[in-house]
């Protein structure tokens, strides 16, 4: 096995010959002449491709949207011969592995966060295969803070921040739904490292700003919290050590026909911001619906409340739910779901629907009970449906 370091890795754009229908839209769209074809395959020249992504949206099959982290790019001659894409390679000490580590610090954290789904978590069948564990404690990626601003009102009790991290020249491939690890900046009084903290990525795979090799996080300041307080106080230009990417099941279905029902509280909205942006960029007129139930105490406490007002309902059907509005009864996401039972029941029963729940641990039981009630009102046995959805990679929980 070749020894590689993160500094030698690059992200290579490839076309899946198994799915490609040879329609030529990618070649016609590419402005730098990176895409070409012979009588067998369409291929991407790694020396010419500038990862502008202009070719992604016009492709009718999604075969164009394939990427591998490579130490040495696959040459054109090899791509012309392919019948199928090669799997993501193991990259020696850089540590790419095809499946999420089930052991160790991060495996345990993720398993605990996903436990609420019941049974073994499975990725959506159409999800892009993620890269995981590329950077660990011994070889973290270094990210530079590009932005850090508050996304709850200044009057709100909770300070939630939108933090943008740039990886510069370092390859840090991320998919919507994955998390990164942040290494605490200090050691314990005995000089031992503190456990890392996980944060969901709130931006799409091609960057917070398109093609910028950066990511966004949504971080809530936990009073007295070791890492969140530090992150929330970071200034532009400061550098932090990051591990990951992590997570191989809580992933966005890469299917424009997929309905995605997203139920969240607080920073649990982070992956759903990523899902929405991915859909907006890759399939803005998708047949599948994005439906979000998002709970907070008040509009002031709801992260991204202002920006969400500008997202059209045609892209994202929003139900913003508040539990502490003066003079009004408390309402939680599960209450709003019940109130929308007639609309939700057919969505839950639709085989094209994926359900994602993310946020506070405390929300799981209430949401589960609401889903059970909504399903049973139309004669569906939720106790039987839920494990089936779970097994099909269509029911995902990430709570912490
Ligand atoms: C899969 C996953 C995804 C996540 N995504 C996000 C996300 O997108 N955004 C986000 O904001 N968070 C996210 N989290 C939570 C995040 O990882 C951290 O747990 C959170 O930021 C708190 O970390 P901290 O270091 O600030 O707090 P910690 O230092 O861990 O402290 C947490 C609380 O415990 C108290 N405490 C700590 N030590 C002691 C002690 N010895 N005795 C008594 N009390 C103590 C602190 O005062 C604080 O109130 C995620 C977690 C998981 C598992």
mmCIF file of N, CA, C and O in Angstrom, residues 129-212:
data_model
loop_
_atom_site.group_PDB
_atom_site.id
_atom_site.type_symbol
_atom_site.label_atom_id
_atom_site.label_comp_id
_atom_site.label_asym_id
_atom_site.label_seq_id
_atom_site.Cartn_x
_atom_site.Cartn_y
_atom_site.Cartn_z
ATOM 1 N N UNK A 129 -21.338 7.731 -1.872
ATOM 2 C CA UNK A 129 -20.525 7.010 -0.895
ATOM 3 C C UNK A 129 -19.593 7.995 -0.193
ATOM 4 O O UNK A 129 -18.820 8.693 -0.854
ATOM 5 N N UNK A 130 -19.671 8.063 1.126
ATOM 6 C CA UNK A 130 -18.881 9.086 1.824
ATOM 7 C C UNK A 130 -17.441 8.661 2.061
ATOM 8 O O UNK A 130 -17.134 7.480 2.119
ATOM 9 N N UNK A 131 -16.593 9.636 2.204
ATOM 10 C CA UNK A 131 -15.242 9.401 2.703
ATOM 11 C C UNK A 131 -15.298 9.665 4.201
ATOM 12 O O UNK A 131 -15.875 10.667 4.635
ATOM 13 N N UNK A 132 -14.759 8.758 4.993
ATOM 14 C CA UNK A 132 -14.757 8.971 6.449
ATOM 15 C C UNK A 132 -13.366 8.763 7.022
ATOM 16 O O UNK A 132 -12.521 8.104 6.415
ATOM 17 N N UNK A 133 -13.152 9.359 8.197
ATOM 18 C CA UNK A 133 -11.916 9.158 8.963
ATOM 19 C C UNK A 133 -10.656 9.537 8.186
ATOM 20 O O UNK A 133 -9.627 8.898 8.327
ATOM 21 N N UNK A 134 -10.744 10.539 7.372
ATOM 22 C CA UNK A 134 -9.574 10.932 6.576
ATOM 23 C C UNK A 134 -8.511 11.582 7.465
ATOM 24 O O UNK A 134 -7.320 11.392 7.263
ATOM 25 N N UNK A 135 -8.981 12.358 8.423
ATOM 26 C CA UNK A 135 -8.049 13.021 9.340
ATOM 27 C C UNK A 135 -8.388 12.615 10.762
ATOM 28 O O UNK A 135 -9.551 12.674 11.160
ATOM 29 N N UNK A 136 -7.364 12.205 11.505
ATOM 30 C CA UNK A 136 -7.554 11.800 12.893
ATOM 31 C C UNK A 136 -6.755 12.703 13.820
ATOM 32 O O UNK A 136 -6.177 13.697 13.394
ATOM 33 N N UNK A 137 -6.720 12.300 15.070
ATOM 34 C CA UNK A 137 -6.000 13.065 16.072
ATOM 35 C C UNK A 137 -4.528 13.259 15.710
ATOM 36 O O UNK A 137 -3.944 14.302 15.969
ATOM 37 N N UNK A 138 -3.940 12.206 15.113
ATOM 38 C CA UNK A 138 -2.501 12.289 14.836
ATOM 39 C C UNK A 138 -2.208 13.052 13.544
ATOM 40 O O UNK A 138 -1.073 13.447 13.314
ATOM 41 N N UNK A 139 -3.206 13.213 12.694
ATOM 42 C CA UNK A 139 -2.975 13.951 11.434
ATOM 43 C C UNK A 139 -4.160 14.872 11.124
ATOM 44 O O UNK A 139 -4.797 14.765 10.078
ATOM 45 N N UNK A 140 -4.515 15.783 12.052
ATOM 46 C CA UNK A 140 -5.703 16.609 11.809
ATOM 47 C C UNK A 140 -5.510 17.553 10.623
ATOM 48 O O UNK A 140 -4.373 17.894 10.294
ATOM 49 N N UNK A 141 -6.621 17.925 10.025
ATOM 50 C CA UNK A 141 -6.571 18.983 9.004
ATOM 51 C C UNK A 141 -6.602 20.323 9.739
ATOM 52 O O UNK A 141 -7.232 20.430 10.798
ATOM 53 N N UNK A 142 -5.945 21.304 9.173
ATOM 54 C CA UNK A 142 -5.969 22.622 9.807
ATOM 55 C C UNK A 142 -6.912 23.506 9.001
ATOM 56 O O UNK A 142 -6.785 23.615 7.780
ATOM 57 N N UNK A 143 -7.888 24.086 9.688
ATOM 58 C CA UNK A 143 -8.854 24.963 9.015
ATOM 59 C C UNK A 143 -8.700 26.384 9.539
ATOM 60 O O UNK A 143 -8.357 26.584 10.709
ATOM 61 N N UNK A 144 -8.970 27.328 8.663
ATOM 62 C CA UNK A 144 -8.872 28.740 9.050
ATOM 63 C C UNK A 144 -10.273 29.338 9.100
ATOM 64 O O UNK A 144 -11.079 29.114 8.188
ATOM 65 N N UNK A 145 -10.542 30.086 10.146
ATOM 66 C CA UNK A 145 -11.873 30.688 10.293
ATOM 67 C C UNK A 145 -12.042 31.808 9.260
ATOM 68 O O UNK A 145 -11.242 32.741 9.205
ATOM 69 N N UNK A 146 -13.101 31.674 8.456
ATOM 70 C CA UNK A 146 -13.380 32.697 7.428
ATOM 71 C C UNK A 146 -14.515 33.610 7.852
ATOM 72 O O UNK A 146 -14.685 34.691 7.304
ATOM 73 N N UNK A 147 -15.330 33.124 8.775
ATOM 74 C CA UNK A 147 -16.459 33.937 9.222
ATOM 75 C C UNK A 147 -17.015 33.353 10.503
ATOM 76 O O UNK A 147 -16.908 32.143 10.742
ATOM 77 N N UNK A 148 -17.568 34.210 11.344
ATOM 78 C CA UNK A 148 -18.184 33.749 12.597
ATOM 79 C C UNK A 148 -19.222 34.796 12.990
ATOM 80 O O UNK A 148 -18.870 35.873 13.443
ATOM 81 N N UNK A 149 -20.492 34.491 12.724
ATOM 82 C CA UNK A 149 -21.495 35.479 13.119
ATOM 83 C C UNK A 149 -22.715 34.843 13.749
ATOM 84 O O UNK A 149 -23.034 33.687 13.495
ATOM 85 N N UNK A 150 -23.350 35.646 14.579
ATOM 86 C CA UNK A 150 -24.469 35.153 15.374
ATOM 87 C C UNK A 150 -25.714 35.008 14.504
ATOM 88 O O UNK A 150 -26.017 35.904 13.699
ATOM 89 N N UNK A 151 -26.428 33.886 14.658
ATOM 90 C CA UNK A 151 -27.633 33.665 13.854
ATOM 91 C C UNK A 151 -28.871 33.491 14.719
ATOM 92 O O UNK A 151 -29.896 33.005 14.249
ATOM 93 N N UNK A 152 -28.756 33.853 15.990
ATOM 94 C CA UNK A 152 -29.949 34.052 16.800
ATOM 95 C C UNK A 152 -29.955 35.545 17.132
ATOM 96 O O UNK A 152 -28.896 36.191 17.121
ATOM 97 N N UNK A 153 -31.123 36.081 17.409
ATOM 98 C CA UNK A 153 -31.225 37.530 17.637
ATOM 99 C C UNK A 153 -30.359 37.937 18.821
ATOM 100 O O UNK A 153 -30.126 37.138 19.736
ATOM 101 N N UNK A 154 -29.899 39.177 18.816
ATOM 102 C CA UNK A 154 -29.035 39.627 19.915
ATOM 103 C C UNK A 154 -29.795 39.582 21.240
ATOM 104 O O UNK A 154 -29.205 39.455 22.303
ATOM 105 N N UNK A 155 -31.144 39.653 21.152
ATOM 106 C CA UNK A 155 -31.947 39.607 22.378
ATOM 107 C C UNK A 155 -32.154 38.167 22.867
ATOM 108 O O UNK A 155 -32.650 37.945 23.973
ATOM 109 N N UNK A 156 -31.800 37.177 22.050
ATOM 110 C CA UNK A 156 -32.095 35.782 22.408
ATOM 111 C C UNK A 156 -31.174 35.296 23.517
ATOM 112 O O UNK A 156 -30.037 35.754 23.640
ATOM 113 N N UNK A 157 -31.702 34.340 24.271
ATOM 114 C CA UNK A 157 -30.898 33.750 25.354
ATOM 115 C C UNK A 157 -29.763 32.908 24.770
ATOM 116 O O UNK A 157 -28.644 32.927 25.245
ATOM 117 N N UNK A 158 -30.069 32.156 23.706
ATOM 118 C CA UNK A 158 -29.045 31.258 23.161
ATOM 119 C C UNK A 158 -28.232 31.963 22.077
ATOM 120 O O UNK A 158 -28.776 32.650 21.211
ATOM 121 N N UNK A 159 -26.925 31.774 22.181
ATOM 122 C CA UNK A 159 -25.994 32.347 21.201
ATOM 123 C C UNK A 159 -25.616 31.225 20.241
ATOM 124 O O UNK A 159 -24.856 30.319 20.590
ATOM 125 N N UNK A 160 -26.191 31.250 19.053
ATOM 126 C CA UNK A 160 -25.857 30.242 18.042
ATOM 127 C C UNK A 160 -25.116 30.950 16.915
ATOM 128 O O UNK A 160 -25.531 32.030 16.477
ATOM 129 N N UNK A 161 -24.024 30.326 16.486
ATOM 130 C CA UNK A 161 -23.120 30.969 15.524
ATOM 131 C C UNK A 161 -23.058 30.206 14.216
ATOM 132 O O UNK A 161 -23.096 28.968 14.204
ATOM 133 N N UNK A 162 -22.918 30.950 13.139
ATOM 134 C CA UNK A 162 -22.624 30.379 11.826
ATOM 135 C C UNK A 162 -21.129 30.586 11.628
ATOM 136 O O UNK A 162 -20.654 31.719 11.546
ATOM 137 N N UNK A 163 -20.396 29.475 11.610
ATOM 138 C CA UNK A 163 -18.931 29.561 11.553
ATOM 139 C C UNK A 163 -18.462 28.937 10.242
ATOM 140 O O UNK A 163 -18.819 27.797 9.927
ATOM 141 N N UNK A 164 -17.710 29.687 9.472
ATOM 142 C CA UNK A 164 -17.216 29.190 8.180
ATOM 143 C C UNK A 164 -15.725 28.889 8.318
ATOM 144 O O UNK A 164 -14.950 29.727 8.792
ATOM 145 N N UNK A 165 -15.365 27.664 7.927
ATOM 146 C CA UNK A 165 -13.973 27.214 8.031
ATOM 147 C C UNK A 165 -13.436 26.908 6.644
ATOM 148 O O UNK A 165 -14.067 26.161 5.884
ATOM 149 N N UNK A 166 -12.278 27.444 6.339
ATOM 150 C CA UNK A 166 -11.655 27.161 5.042
ATOM 151 C C UNK A 166 -10.549 26.136 5.222
ATOM 152 O O UNK A 166 -9.757 26.229 6.163
ATOM 153 N N UNK A 167 -10.488 25.178 4.278
ATOM 154 C CA UNK A 167 -9.418 24.180 4.321
ATOM 155 C C UNK A 167 -8.290 24.520 3.360
ATOM 156 O O UNK A 167 -7.363 23.732 3.209
ATOM 157 N N UNK A 168 -8.375 25.652 2.703
ATOM 158 C CA UNK A 168 -7.287 26.076 1.813
ATOM 159 C C UNK A 168 -6.993 25.028 0.755
ATOM 160 O O UNK A 168 -7.875 24.638 0.001
ATOM 161 N N UNK A 169 -5.777 24.538 0.731
ATOM 162 C CA UNK A 169 -5.365 23.556 -0.277
ATOM 163 C C UNK A 169 -5.613 22.116 0.178
ATOM 164 O O UNK A 169 -5.350 21.179 -0.563
ATOM 165 N N UNK A 170 -6.065 21.944 1.406
ATOM 166 C CA UNK A 170 -6.226 20.587 1.945
ATOM 167 C C UNK A 170 -7.558 19.982 1.504
ATOM 168 O O UNK A 170 -8.610 20.602 1.679
ATOM 169 N N UNK A 171 -7.498 18.764 0.960
ATOM 170 C CA UNK A 171 -8.746 18.098 0.545
ATOM 171 C C UNK A 171 -9.529 17.689 1.784
ATOM 172 O O UNK A 171 -9.006 16.978 2.644
ATOM 173 N N UNK A 172 -10.769 18.144 1.907
ATOM 174 C CA UNK A 172 -11.621 17.726 3.031
ATOM 175 C C UNK A 172 -13.007 17.427 2.463
ATOM 176 O O UNK A 172 -13.923 18.237 2.543
ATOM 177 N N UNK A 173 -13.161 16.248 1.847
ATOM 178 C CA UNK A 173 -14.425 15.932 1.164
ATOM 179 C C UNK A 173 -15.537 15.668 2.151
ATOM 180 O O UNK A 173 -15.378 14.857 3.056
ATOM 181 N N UNK A 174 -16.644 16.335 1.989
ATOM 182 C CA UNK A 174 -17.729 16.214 2.964
ATOM 183 C C UNK A 174 -19.038 16.040 2.210
ATOM 184 O O UNK A 174 -19.211 16.605 1.137
ATOM 185 N N UNK A 175 -19.929 15.247 2.759
ATOM 186 C CA UNK A 175 -21.268 15.118 2.184
ATOM 187 C C UNK A 175 -22.284 15.692 3.163
ATOM 188 O O UNK A 175 -22.055 15.697 4.380
ATOM 189 N N UNK A 176 -23.412 16.116 2.636
ATOM 190 C CA UNK A 176 -24.467 16.676 3.464
ATOM 191 C C UNK A 176 -24.923 15.607 4.467
ATOM 192 O O UNK A 176 -25.251 14.482 4.071
ATOM 193 N N UNK A 177 -24.937 15.946 5.747
ATOM 194 C CA UNK A 177 -25.318 15.001 6.795
ATOM 195 C C UNK A 177 -24.118 14.532 7.609
ATOM 196 O O UNK A 177 -24.282 14.000 8.704
ATOM 197 N N UNK A 178 -22.912 14.713 7.068
ATOM 198 C CA UNK A 178 -21.725 14.291 7.825
ATOM 199 C C UNK A 178 -21.338 15.328 8.880
ATOM 200 O O UNK A 178 -21.821 16.471 8.873
ATOM 201 N N UNK A 179 -20.454 14.914 9.772
ATOM 202 C CA UNK A 179 -19.961 15.791 10.843
ATOM 203 C C UNK A 179 -18.443 15.882 10.765
ATOM 204 O O UNK A 179 -17.796 15.044 10.140
ATOM 205 N N UNK A 180 -17.923 16.890 11.438
ATOM 206 C CA UNK A 180 -16.472 16.962 11.623
ATOM 207 C C UNK A 180 -16.181 16.889 13.115
ATOM 208 O O UNK A 180 -17.061 17.146 13.951
ATOM 209 N N UNK A 181 -14.953 16.559 13.445
ATOM 210 C CA UNK A 181 -14.530 16.560 14.842
ATOM 211 C C UNK A 181 -13.667 17.786 15.083
ATOM 212 O O UNK A 181 -12.864 18.156 14.237
ATOM 213 N N UNK A 182 -13.865 18.409 16.232
ATOM 214 C CA UNK A 182 -13.022 19.552 16.598
ATOM 215 C C UNK A 182 -12.213 19.159 17.832
ATOM 216 O O UNK A 182 -12.785 18.695 18.828
ATOM 217 N N UNK A 183 -10.909 19.296 17.710
ATOM 218 C CA UNK A 183 -10.039 18.944 18.836
ATOM 219 C C UNK A 183 -9.980 20.110 19.811
ATOM 220 O O UNK A 183 -9.666 21.236 19.409
ATOM 221 N N UNK A 184 -10.279 19.861 21.071
ATOM 222 C CA UNK A 184 -10.204 20.949 22.060
ATOM 223 C C UNK A 184 -8.805 21.578 22.061
ATOM 224 O O UNK A 184 -7.808 20.878 21.875
ATOM 225 N N UNK A 185 -8.741 22.882 22.286
ATOM 226 C CA UNK A 185 -7.471 23.590 22.150
ATOM 227 C C UNK A 185 -6.537 23.402 23.341
ATOM 228 O O UNK A 185 -5.379 23.806 23.281
ATOM 229 N N UNK A 186 -7.027 22.794 24.401
ATOM 230 C CA UNK A 186 -6.190 22.646 25.601
ATOM 231 C C UNK A 186 -6.231 21.185 26.055
ATOM 232 O O UNK A 186 -7.103 20.410 25.649
ATOM 233 N N UNK A 187 -5.271 20.822 26.894
ATOM 234 C CA UNK A 187 -5.272 19.474 27.470
ATOM 235 C C UNK A 187 -5.790 19.558 28.907
ATOM 236 O O UNK A 187 -5.922 20.653 29.456
ATOM 237 N N UNK A 188 -6.089 18.401 29.477
ATOM 238 C CA UNK A 188 -6.597 18.404 30.855
ATOM 239 C C UNK A 188 -5.436 18.698 31.827
ATOM 240 O O UNK A 188 -4.276 18.768 31.401
ATOM 241 N N UNK A 189 -5.743 18.889 33.112
ATOM 242 C CA UNK A 189 -4.681 19.280 34.050
ATOM 243 C C UNK A 189 -3.514 18.283 34.087
ATOM 244 O O UNK A 189 -2.393 18.650 34.443
ATOM 245 N N UNK A 190 -3.757 17.023 33.667
ATOM 246 C CA UNK A 190 -2.661 16.043 33.640
ATOM 247 C C UNK A 190 -1.973 15.994 32.280
ATOM 248 O O UNK A 190 -1.163 15.093 32.013
ATOM 249 N N UNK A 191 -2.316 16.932 31.395
ATOM 250 C CA UNK A 191 -1.657 16.991 30.087
ATOM 251 C C UNK A 191 -2.247 16.029 29.076
ATOM 252 O O UNK A 191 -1.716 15.873 27.980
ATOM 253 N N UNK A 192 -3.377 15.381 29.417
ATOM 254 C CA UNK A 192 -3.989 14.440 28.467
ATOM 255 C C UNK A 192 -4.999 15.181 27.591
ATOM 256 O O UNK A 192 -5.635 16.137 28.054
ATOM 257 N N UNK A 193 -5.154 14.713 26.340
ATOM 258 C CA UNK A 193 -6.112 15.405 25.474
ATOM 259 C C UNK A 193 -7.550 15.168 25.922
ATOM 260 O O UNK A 193 -7.887 14.097 26.418
ATOM 261 N N UNK A 194 -8.398 16.176 25.757
ATOM 262 C CA UNK A 194 -9.833 16.007 26.005
ATOM 263 C C UNK A 194 -10.452 15.314 24.787
ATOM 264 O O UNK A 194 -9.916 15.417 23.678
ATOM 265 N N UNK A 195 -11.594 14.646 24.966
ATOM 266 C CA UNK A 195 -12.265 14.043 23.802
ATOM 267 C C UNK A 195 -12.656 15.114 22.783
ATOM 268 O O UNK A 195 -12.956 16.252 23.160
ATOM 269 N N UNK A 196 -12.651 14.717 21.523
ATOM 270 C CA UNK A 196 -13.070 15.683 20.494
ATOM 271 C C UNK A 196 -14.583 15.890 20.577
ATOM 272 O O UNK A 196 -15.312 15.092 21.165
ATOM 273 N N UNK A 197 -15.053 16.970 19.961
ATOM 274 C CA UNK A 197 -16.492 17.246 19.886
ATOM 275 C C UNK A 197 -16.906 17.178 18.419
ATOM 276 O O UNK A 197 -16.156 17.611 17.540
ATOM 277 N N UNK A 198 -18.107 16.658 18.185
ATOM 278 C CA UNK A 198 -18.605 16.553 16.805
ATOM 279 C C UNK A 198 -19.511 17.734 16.473
ATOM 280 O O UNK A 198 -20.295 18.183 17.323
ATOM 281 N N UNK A 199 -19.432 18.212 15.250
ATOM 282 C CA UNK A 199 -20.321 19.277 14.760
ATOM 283 C C UNK A 199 -20.785 18.917 13.348
ATOM 284 O O UNK A 199 -19.973 18.568 12.489
ATOM 285 N N UNK A 200 -22.097 19.015 13.130
ATOM 286 C CA UNK A 200 -22.655 18.706 11.811
ATOM 287 C C UNK A 200 -22.270 19.795 10.827
ATOM 288 O O UNK A 200 -22.247 20.975 11.187
ATOM 289 N N UNK A 201 -22.036 19.392 9.617
ATOM 290 C CA UNK A 201 -21.712 20.373 8.585
ATOM 291 C C UNK A 201 -23.017 20.960 8.046
ATOM 292 O O UNK A 201 -23.970 20.236 7.769
ATOM 293 N N UNK A 202 -23.040 22.286 7.952
ATOM 294 C CA UNK A 202 -24.276 22.990 7.569
ATOM 295 C C UNK A 202 -24.227 23.485 6.127
ATOM 296 O O UNK A 202 -25.108 24.234 5.710
ATOM 297 N N UNK A 203 -23.200 23.074 5.397
ATOM 298 C CA UNK A 203 -23.073 23.535 4.005
ATOM 299 C C UNK A 203 -23.078 22.336 3.069
ATOM 300 O O UNK A 203 -22.888 21.201 3.504
ATOM 301 N N UNK A 204 -23.257 22.611 1.780
ATOM 302 C CA UNK A 204 -23.317 21.548 0.781
ATOM 303 C C UNK A 204 -21.910 21.064 0.447
ATOM 304 O O UNK A 204 -20.920 21.705 0.790
ATOM 305 N N UNK A 205 -21.847 19.926 -0.240
ATOM 306 C CA UNK A 205 -20.563 19.267 -0.506
ATOM 307 C C UNK A 205 -19.594 20.136 -1.293
ATOM 308 O O UNK A 205 -18.387 19.955 -1.209
ATOM 309 N N UNK A 206 -20.117 21.070 -2.069
ATOM 310 C CA UNK A 206 -19.212 21.897 -2.882
ATOM 311 C C UNK A 206 -18.900 23.227 -2.196
ATOM 312 O O UNK A 206 -18.448 24.170 -2.849
ATOM 313 N N UNK A 207 -19.118 23.278 -0.895
ATOM 314 C CA UNK A 207 -18.642 24.429 -0.141
ATOM 315 C C UNK A 207 -19.741 25.368 0.310
ATOM 316 O O UNK A 207 -20.833 25.406 -0.267
ATOM 317 N N UNK A 208 -19.463 26.124 1.365
ATOM 318 C CA UNK A 208 -20.401 27.152 1.814
ATOM 319 C C UNK A 208 -20.540 28.179 0.697
ATOM 320 O O UNK A 208 -21.633 28.538 0.299
ATOM 321 N N UNK A 209 -19.392 28.635 0.216
ATOM 322 C CA UNK A 209 -19.423 29.386 -1.036
ATOM 323 C C UNK A 209 -19.004 28.372 -2.088
ATOM 324 O O UNK A 209 -18.011 27.671 -1.896
ATOM 325 N N UNK A 210 -19.755 28.276 -3.140
ATOM 326 C CA UNK A 210 -19.516 27.237 -4.135
ATOM 327 C C UNK A 210 -18.066 27.197 -4.583
ATOM 328 O O UNK A 210 -17.476 28.229 -4.884
ATOM 329 N N UNK A 211 -17.511 25.995 -4.617
ATOM 330 C CA UNK A 211 -16.138 25.755 -5.086
ATOM 331 C C UNK A 211 -15.088 26.470 -4.263
ATOM 332 O O UNK A 211 -14.077 26.911 -4.793
ATOM 333 N N UNK A 212 -15.333 26.641 -2.976
ATOM 334 C CA UNK A 212 -14.369 27.382 -2.160
ATOM 335 C C UNK A 212 -13.618 26.517 -1.162
ATOM 336 O O UNK A 212 -12.862 27.030 -0.364
#
